PDB file of C-alpha atoms in Angstrom:
ATOM      1  CA  UNK A   1       2.589  -4.585  18.956  1.00  0.00           C
ATOM      2  CA  UNK A   2       0.638  -2.886  16.199  1.00  0.00           C
ATOM      3  CA  UNK A   3      -2.237  -5.026  14.976  1.00  0.00           C
ATOM      4  CA  UNK A   4      -4.748  -4.340  12.245  1.00  0.00           C
ATOM      5  CA  UNK A   5      -7.413  -6.970  11.700  1.00  0.00           C
ATOM      6  CA  UNK A   6      -9.800  -6.612   8.779  1.00  0.00           C
ATOM      7  CA  UNK A   7     -13.152  -8.338   8.541  1.00  0.00           C
ATOM      8  CA  UNK A   8     -16.312  -8.260   6.485  1.00  0.00           C
ATOM      9  CA  UNK A   9     -15.065  -9.561   3.170  1.00  0.00           C
ATOM     10  CA  UNK A  10     -17.361 -12.003   1.424  1.00  0.00           C
ATOM     11  CA  UNK A  11     -19.087 -12.843  -1.855  1.00  0.00           C
ATOM     12  CA  UNK A  12     -21.557 -10.157  -2.938  1.00  0.00           C
ATOM     13  CA  UNK A  13     -23.641  -9.671  -6.077  1.00  0.00           C
ATOM     14  CA  UNK A  14     -22.997  -6.812  -8.481  1.00  0.00           C
ATOM     15  CA  UNK A  15     -24.845  -3.715  -7.314  1.00  0.00           C
ATOM     16  CA  UNK A  16     -24.738  -4.883  -3.726  1.00  0.00           C
ATOM     17  CA  UNK A  17     -23.281  -3.286  -0.624  1.00  0.00           C
ATOM     18  CA  UNK A  18     -20.759  -4.348   1.964  1.00  0.00           C
ATOM     19  CA  UNK A  19     -19.053  -2.837   4.987  1.00  0.00           C
ATOM     20  CA  UNK A  20     -15.478  -3.697   5.826  1.00  0.00           C
ATOM     21  CA  UNK A  21     -14.108  -3.209   9.316  1.00  0.00           C
ATOM     22  CA  UNK A  22     -10.593  -2.912  10.664  1.00  0.00           C
ATOM     23  CA  UNK A  23      -9.926  -3.401  14.371  1.00  0.00           C
ATOM     24  CA  UNK A  24      -6.781  -1.651  15.570  1.00  0.00           C
ATOM     25  CA  UNK A  25      -4.699  -2.328  18.655  1.00  0.00           C
ATOM     26  CA  UNK A  26      -1.243  -1.703  20.040  1.00  0.00           C
ATOM     27  CA  UNK A  27      -1.007   1.982  19.139  1.00  0.00           C
ATOM     28  CA  UNK A  28      -2.742   5.329  19.549  1.00  0.00           C
ATOM     29  CA  UNK A  29      -5.447   4.872  16.928  1.00  0.00           C
ATOM     30  CA  UNK A  30      -7.034   8.283  17.459  1.00  0.00           C
ATOM     31  CA  UNK A  31      -3.772   9.995  16.444  1.00  0.00           C
ATOM     32  CA  UNK A  32      -3.144   7.856  13.358  1.00  0.00           C
ATOM     33  CA  UNK A  33      -3.959   8.565   9.737  1.00  0.00           C
ATOM     34  CA  UNK A  34      -5.431   5.523   8.037  1.00  0.00           C
ATOM     35  CA  UNK A  35      -6.018   4.287   4.503  1.00  0.00           C
ATOM     36  CA  UNK A  36      -7.492   1.402   2.578  1.00  0.00           C
ATOM     37  CA  UNK A  37      -5.460  -0.233  -0.196  1.00  0.00           C
ATOM     38  CA  UNK A  38      -6.739  -3.030  -2.409  1.00  0.00           C
ATOM     39  CA  UNK A  39      -5.226  -5.656  -4.647  1.00  0.00           C
ATOM     40  CA  UNK A  40      -7.182  -7.437  -7.353  1.00  0.00           C
ATOM     41  CA  UNK A  41      -6.270 -11.116  -7.885  1.00  0.00           C
ATOM     42  CA  UNK A  42      -2.866 -11.354  -9.511  1.00  0.00           C
ATOM     43  CA  UNK A  43      -2.600  -7.571  -9.857  1.00  0.00           C
ATOM     44  CA  UNK A  44      -0.780  -4.704  -8.205  1.00  0.00           C
ATOM     45  CA  UNK A  45      -1.649  -2.428  -5.312  1.00  0.00           C
ATOM     46  CA  UNK A  46      -4.219   0.353  -5.539  1.00  0.00           C
ATOM     47  CA  UNK A  47      -4.698   3.008  -2.863  1.00  0.00           C
ATOM     48  CA  UNK A  48      -8.420   3.733  -2.613  1.00  0.00           C
ATOM     49  CA  UNK A  49      -9.152   5.895   0.414  1.00  0.00           C
ATOM     50  CA  UNK A  50      -7.682   7.955   3.264  1.00  0.00           C
ATOM     51  CA  UNK A  51      -9.016   9.438   6.479  1.00  0.00           C
ATOM     52  CA  UNK A  52      -7.283  11.846   8.827  1.00  0.00           C
ATOM     53  CA  UNK A  53      -6.782  11.040  12.488  1.00  0.00           C
ATOM     54  CA  UNK A  54      -9.893  12.853  13.743  1.00  0.00           C
ATOM     55  CA  UNK A  55     -11.909  12.014  10.673  1.00  0.00           C
ATOM     56  CA  UNK A  56     -12.707  15.340   8.992  1.00  0.00           C
ATOM     57  CA  UNK A  57     -10.385  14.921   6.028  1.00  0.00           C
ATOM     58  CA  UNK A  58     -11.123  12.132   3.576  1.00  0.00           C
ATOM     59  CA  UNK A  59      -9.994  11.347   0.074  1.00  0.00           C
ATOM     60  CA  UNK A  60     -10.826   8.704  -2.515  1.00  0.00           C
ATOM     61  CA  UNK A  61      -9.488   7.227  -5.701  1.00  0.00           C
ATOM     62  CA  UNK A  62     -11.580   8.098  -8.746  1.00  0.00           C
ATOM     63  CA  UNK A  63     -12.386   4.402  -9.171  1.00  0.00           C
ATOM     64  CA  UNK A  64     -14.435   4.377  -5.950  1.00  0.00           C
ATOM     65  CA  UNK A  65     -15.459   7.997  -5.486  1.00  0.00           C
ATOM     66  CA  UNK A  66     -19.196   8.354  -4.921  1.00  0.00           C
ATOM     67  CA  UNK A  67     -19.595   4.646  -4.165  1.00  0.00           C
ATOM     68  CA  UNK A  68     -17.310   4.021  -1.179  1.00  0.00           C
ATOM     69  CA  UNK A  69     -17.197   5.877   2.128  1.00  0.00           C
ATOM     70  CA  UNK A  70     -14.383   5.714   4.649  1.00  0.00           C
ATOM     71  CA  UNK A  71     -15.034   6.499   8.284  1.00  0.00           C
ATOM     72  CA  UNK A  72     -13.685   5.732  11.701  1.00  0.00           C
ATOM     73  CA  UNK A  73     -14.780   5.365  15.283  1.00  0.00           C
ATOM     74  CA  UNK A  74     -11.902   6.356  17.523  1.00  0.00           C
ATOM     75  CA  UNK A  75     -13.770   5.239  20.640  1.00  0.00           C
ATOM     76  CA  UNK A  76     -13.874   1.719  19.210  1.00  0.00           C
ATOM     77  CA  UNK A  77     -10.422   1.927  17.603  1.00  0.00           C
ATOM     78  CA  UNK A  78     -11.978   0.884  14.326  1.00  0.00           C
ATOM     79  CA  UNK A  79     -11.777   1.885  10.682  1.00  0.00           C
ATOM     80  CA  UNK A  80     -14.559   1.170   8.215  1.00  0.00           C
ATOM     81  CA  UNK A  81     -15.156   1.133   4.483  1.00  0.00           C
ATOM     82  CA  UNK A  82     -18.757   1.269   3.319  1.00  0.00           C
ATOM     83  CA  UNK A  83     -18.900  -0.083  -0.220  1.00  0.00           C
ATOM     84  CA  UNK A  84     -22.018   0.505  -2.340  1.00  0.00           C
ATOM     85  CA  UNK A  85     -22.908  -0.210  -5.966  1.00  0.00           C
ATOM     86  CA  UNK A  86     -20.257  -2.902  -6.100  1.00  0.00           C
ATOM     87  CA  UNK A  87     -18.880  -3.968  -9.465  1.00  0.00           C
ATOM     88  CA  UNK A  88     -16.956  -7.015 -10.636  1.00  0.00           C
ATOM     89  CA  UNK A  89     -13.832  -4.866 -10.841  1.00  0.00           C
ATOM     90  CA  UNK A  90     -14.049  -4.213  -7.090  1.00  0.00           C
ATOM     91  CA  UNK A  91     -13.097  -7.847  -6.498  1.00  0.00           C
ATOM     92  CA  UNK A  92      -9.889  -7.671  -4.482  1.00  0.00           C
ATOM     93  CA  UNK A  93      -8.156  -8.180  -1.181  1.00  0.00           C
ATOM     94  CA  UNK A  94      -8.698  -5.041   0.881  1.00  0.00           C
ATOM     95  CA  UNK A  95      -5.944  -3.983   3.264  1.00  0.00           C
ATOM     96  CA  UNK A  96      -6.314  -1.636   6.215  1.00  0.00           C
ATOM     97  CA  UNK A  97      -3.187   0.499   6.492  1.00  0.00           C
ATOM     98  CA  UNK A  98      -1.755   2.747   9.172  1.00  0.00           C
ATOM     99  CA  UNK A  99       0.507   5.565   8.047  1.00  0.00           C
ATOM    100  CA  UNK A 100       3.799   6.033   9.812  1.00  0.00           C
ATOM    101  CA  UNK A 101       2.959   9.558  10.897  1.00  0.00           C
ATOM    102  CA  UNK A 102       6.243  10.880   9.583  1.00  0.00           C
ATOM    103  CA  UNK A 103       6.973  13.289   6.764  1.00  0.00           C
ATOM    104  CA  UNK A 104       6.605  10.924   3.830  1.00  0.00           C
ATOM    105  CA  UNK A 105       3.094   9.467   4.017  1.00  0.00           C
ATOM    106  CA  UNK A 106       4.416   5.949   3.899  1.00  0.00           C
ATOM    107  CA  UNK A 107       2.317   2.937   4.833  1.00  0.00           C
ATOM    108  CA  UNK A 108       4.215   1.420   7.702  1.00  0.00           C
ATOM    109  CA  UNK A 109       1.680  -1.092   9.026  1.00  0.00           C
ATOM    110  CA  UNK A 110      -0.726  -3.328   7.110  1.00  0.00           C
ATOM    111  CA  UNK A 111      -3.462  -5.721   8.103  1.00  0.00           C
ATOM    112  CA  UNK A 112      -3.595  -9.217   6.619  1.00  0.00           C
ATOM    113  CA  UNK A 113      -6.380  -8.250   4.250  1.00  0.00           C
ATOM    114  CA  UNK A 114      -9.955  -9.363   3.645  1.00  0.00           C
ATOM    115  CA  UNK A 115     -11.203 -10.728   0.329  1.00  0.00           C
ATOM    116  CA  UNK A 116     -14.194  -9.166  -1.394  1.00  0.00           C
ATOM    117  CA  UNK A 117     -15.590 -11.052  -4.355  1.00  0.00           C
ATOM    118  CA  UNK A 118     -18.222  -9.379  -6.527  1.00  0.00           C
ATOM    119  CA  UNK A 119     -19.925 -11.910  -8.724  1.00  0.00           C
ATOM    120  CA  UNK A 120     -23.346 -13.112  -9.724  1.00  0.00           C
TER     121      UNK A 120
ATOM    122  CA  UNK B   1      -2.763  11.569 -11.369  1.00  0.00           C
ATOM    123  CA  UNK B   2       0.937  10.786 -11.075  1.00  0.00           C
ATOM    124  CA  UNK B   3       1.832   7.611 -12.947  1.00  0.00           C
ATOM    125  CA  UNK B   4       4.545   5.368 -11.547  1.00  0.00           C
ATOM    126  CA  UNK B   5       6.401   3.084 -13.944  1.00  0.00           C
ATOM    127  CA  UNK B   6       8.663   0.303 -12.688  1.00  0.00           C
ATOM    128  CA  UNK B   7      11.252  -1.560 -14.675  1.00  0.00           C
ATOM    129  CA  UNK B   8      11.853  -4.292 -15.357  1.00  0.00           C
ATOM    130  CA  UNK B   9       8.513  -6.039 -14.830  1.00  0.00           C
ATOM    131  CA  UNK B  10      10.431  -9.141 -13.790  1.00  0.00           C
ATOM    132  CA  UNK B  11      14.017  -9.992 -13.092  1.00  0.00           C
ATOM    133  CA  UNK B  12      15.798 -13.316 -12.731  1.00  0.00           C
ATOM    134  CA  UNK B  13      18.724 -13.347 -10.330  1.00  0.00           C
ATOM    135  CA  UNK B  14      20.809 -15.616  -8.119  1.00  0.00           C
ATOM    136  CA  UNK B  15      21.598 -15.544  -4.423  1.00  0.00           C
ATOM    137  CA  UNK B  16      24.459 -13.142  -3.862  1.00  0.00           C
ATOM    138  CA  UNK B  17      23.690 -10.972  -6.886  1.00  0.00           C
ATOM    139  CA  UNK B  18      23.498  -7.206  -6.676  1.00  0.00           C
ATOM    140  CA  UNK B  19      20.283  -6.022  -8.301  1.00  0.00           C
ATOM    141  CA  UNK B  20      18.765  -2.630  -9.015  1.00  0.00           C
ATOM    142  CA  UNK B  21      15.107  -1.921  -9.585  1.00  0.00           C
ATOM    143  CA  UNK B  22      13.928   1.304 -11.198  1.00  0.00           C
ATOM    144  CA  UNK B  23      10.873   3.460 -10.640  1.00  0.00           C
ATOM    145  CA  UNK B  24       9.983   6.536 -12.682  1.00  0.00           C
ATOM    146  CA  UNK B  25       7.308   9.108 -11.879  1.00  0.00           C
ATOM    147  CA  UNK B  26       5.358  10.946 -14.580  1.00  0.00           C
ATOM    148  CA  UNK B  27       6.108  14.255 -12.829  1.00  0.00           C
ATOM    149  CA  UNK B  28       8.405  15.378 -10.089  1.00  0.00           C
ATOM    150  CA  UNK B  29       7.643  13.952  -6.655  1.00  0.00           C
ATOM    151  CA  UNK B  30      10.629  15.420  -4.824  1.00  0.00           C
ATOM    152  CA  UNK B  31      11.756  12.579  -2.527  1.00  0.00           C
ATOM    153  CA  UNK B  32       8.268  11.301  -1.637  1.00  0.00           C
ATOM    154  CA  UNK B  33       8.977   7.793  -2.828  1.00  0.00           C
ATOM    155  CA  UNK B  34       8.475   4.608  -0.832  1.00  0.00           C
ATOM    156  CA  UNK B  35       9.328   0.967  -1.550  1.00  0.00           C
ATOM    157  CA  UNK B  36       7.456  -2.128  -0.431  1.00  0.00           C
ATOM    158  CA  UNK B  37       8.165  -5.853  -0.630  1.00  0.00           C
ATOM    159  CA  UNK B  38       5.341  -8.331  -1.016  1.00  0.00           C
ATOM    160  CA  UNK B  39       5.461 -12.104  -0.845  1.00  0.00           C
ATOM    161  CA  UNK B  40       2.650 -14.311  -2.161  1.00  0.00           C
ATOM    162  CA  UNK B  41      -0.418 -14.332   0.059  1.00  0.00           C
ATOM    163  CA  UNK B  42       1.020 -11.724   2.405  1.00  0.00           C
ATOM    164  CA  UNK B  43       0.538  -8.030   3.004  1.00  0.00           C
ATOM    165  CA  UNK B  44       3.178  -5.657   1.654  1.00  0.00           C
ATOM    166  CA  UNK B  45       6.041  -4.683   3.931  1.00  0.00           C
ATOM    167  CA  UNK B  46       7.576  -1.197   3.966  1.00  0.00           C
ATOM    168  CA  UNK B  47      11.285  -1.276   3.109  1.00  0.00           C
ATOM    169  CA  UNK B  48      12.290   2.298   2.295  1.00  0.00           C
ATOM    170  CA  UNK B  49      10.507   5.598   2.904  1.00  0.00           C
ATOM    171  CA  UNK B  50      11.348   9.065   1.684  1.00  0.00           C
ATOM    172  CA  UNK B  51      13.526   7.648  -1.133  1.00  0.00           C
ATOM    173  CA  UNK B  52      16.447   6.509   1.006  1.00  0.00           C
ATOM    174  CA  UNK B  53      15.389   5.961   4.625  1.00  0.00           C
ATOM    175  CA  UNK B  54      15.560   2.353   5.754  1.00  0.00           C
ATOM    176  CA  UNK B  55      12.510   1.230   7.717  1.00  0.00           C
ATOM    177  CA  UNK B  56      13.288  -0.158  11.160  1.00  0.00           C
ATOM    178  CA  UNK B  57      14.156  -3.838  11.040  1.00  0.00           C
ATOM    179  CA  UNK B  58      14.920  -3.915   7.315  1.00  0.00           C
ATOM    180  CA  UNK B  59      18.367  -5.348   6.480  1.00  0.00           C
ATOM    181  CA  UNK B  60      21.042  -2.918   5.380  1.00  0.00           C
ATOM    182  CA  UNK B  61      21.512  -4.734   2.049  1.00  0.00           C
ATOM    183  CA  UNK B  62      18.474  -2.734   0.890  1.00  0.00           C
ATOM    184  CA  UNK B  63      19.076   0.847  -0.163  1.00  0.00           C
ATOM    185  CA  UNK B  64      17.222   3.498  -2.103  1.00  0.00           C
ATOM    186  CA  UNK B  65      18.232   6.565  -4.049  1.00  0.00           C
ATOM    187  CA  UNK B  66      16.983   9.145  -6.512  1.00  0.00           C
ATOM    188  CA  UNK B  67      15.051  12.389  -6.616  1.00  0.00           C
ATOM    189  CA  UNK B  68      12.602  14.216  -8.818  1.00  0.00           C
ATOM    190  CA  UNK B  69      11.291  11.581 -11.180  1.00  0.00           C
ATOM    191  CA  UNK B  70      13.845   8.752 -11.168  1.00  0.00           C
ATOM    192  CA  UNK B  71      14.421   6.363  -8.292  1.00  0.00           C
ATOM    193  CA  UNK B  72      16.149   3.067  -7.616  1.00  0.00           C
ATOM    194  CA  UNK B  73      16.023   0.278  -5.076  1.00  0.00           C
ATOM    195  CA  UNK B  74      19.215  -1.740  -4.751  1.00  0.00           C
ATOM    196  CA  UNK B  75      19.733  -5.052  -3.014  1.00  0.00           C
ATOM    197  CA  UNK B  76      23.479  -5.408  -2.534  1.00  0.00           C
ATOM    198  CA  UNK B  77      23.581  -9.178  -2.076  1.00  0.00           C
ATOM    199  CA  UNK B  78      20.374 -11.009  -2.820  1.00  0.00           C
ATOM    200  CA  UNK B  79      19.281 -13.457  -0.145  1.00  0.00           C
ATOM    201  CA  UNK B  80      16.808 -16.369  -0.501  1.00  0.00           C
ATOM    202  CA  UNK B  81      14.143 -14.447   1.419  1.00  0.00           C
ATOM    203  CA  UNK B  82      14.370 -11.507  -0.999  1.00  0.00           C
ATOM    204  CA  UNK B  83      12.619 -13.291  -3.871  1.00  0.00           C
ATOM    205  CA  UNK B  84       9.379 -11.354  -3.951  1.00  0.00           C
ATOM    206  CA  UNK B  85       7.560  -8.558  -5.743  1.00  0.00           C
ATOM    207  CA  UNK B  86       8.624  -4.974  -5.105  1.00  0.00           C
ATOM    208  CA  UNK B  87       6.410  -1.926  -5.459  1.00  0.00           C
ATOM    209  CA  UNK B  88       7.264   1.739  -5.468  1.00  0.00           C
ATOM    210  CA  UNK B  89       4.716   4.318  -4.347  1.00  0.00           C
ATOM    211  CA  UNK B  90       4.602   8.082  -4.507  1.00  0.00           C
ATOM    212  CA  UNK B  91       3.191   9.975  -1.539  1.00  0.00           C
ATOM    213  CA  UNK B  92       3.651  13.468  -3.002  1.00  0.00           C
ATOM    214  CA  UNK B  93       0.096  13.843  -4.264  1.00  0.00           C
ATOM    215  CA  UNK B  94      -3.258  12.157  -3.754  1.00  0.00           C
ATOM    216  CA  UNK B  95      -4.035   9.616  -5.157  1.00  0.00           C
ATOM    217  CA  UNK B  96      -0.930   7.939  -3.782  1.00  0.00           C
ATOM    218  CA  UNK B  97      -0.190   5.766  -6.740  1.00  0.00           C
ATOM    219  CA  UNK B  98       1.860   2.584  -6.862  1.00  0.00           C
ATOM    220  CA  UNK B  99       3.994   1.221  -9.632  1.00  0.00           C
ATOM    221  CA  UNK B 100       2.929  -2.017 -11.254  1.00  0.00           C
ATOM    222  CA  UNK B 101       5.611  -3.992  -9.434  1.00  0.00           C
ATOM    223  CA  UNK B 102       8.849  -5.810 -10.224  1.00  0.00           C
ATOM    224  CA  UNK B 103       8.922  -9.537  -9.560  1.00  0.00           C
ATOM    225  CA  UNK B 104      12.338 -10.840  -8.523  1.00  0.00           C
ATOM    226  CA  UNK B 105      12.618 -14.511  -9.384  1.00  0.00           C
ATOM    227  CA  UNK B 106      15.186 -17.245  -8.941  1.00  0.00           C
ATOM    228  CA  UNK B 107      17.475 -17.652 -11.924  1.00  0.00           C
TER     229      UNK B 107
END
């Protein structure tokens, strides 16, 4: 069974930093493309970052570019999101997502999410 | 960026109704359109990928169609567990943008 378990969400002050982790199990993590998607309270979904299976290809939404870094450790079957210079508008539930690996780039598996609150 | 616009923003319906949700892209996305269902406090769940392909385990009352810029999700006979928010997403270009969602509520 595919499992994605996020951790690291907490309350952080504006300008602060945080690292989110996602522990994967039940599938071949090293062959899977992964993304982070977030959802602000009461709002819709926002894709924020992608990393290829071996890690060399990364992409970011403009809203986080230059502040967030996605990376992975295939030996630990873990995905990470380093978040710097946090702003109030980064407050959201952050989901770790595994792509299906098919032709359409769909997000077939989601973690339960971890809440990041940016507030003074 | 490709903008995704869903309509309506909310919809009131009854069990057994046939409903259709619409998603429009700001530019052509071929058939790179996916649909997700989300219930309160839960992660989204993939329903349809590539416009019309039913994800494994999803009931056949869900179907998708469209191409280019205009897409629809149809639920042929609404069930109690289908009251939720539905999001479309394009995967044609990065950033892979979502629509703002359509909330399906009990009438």
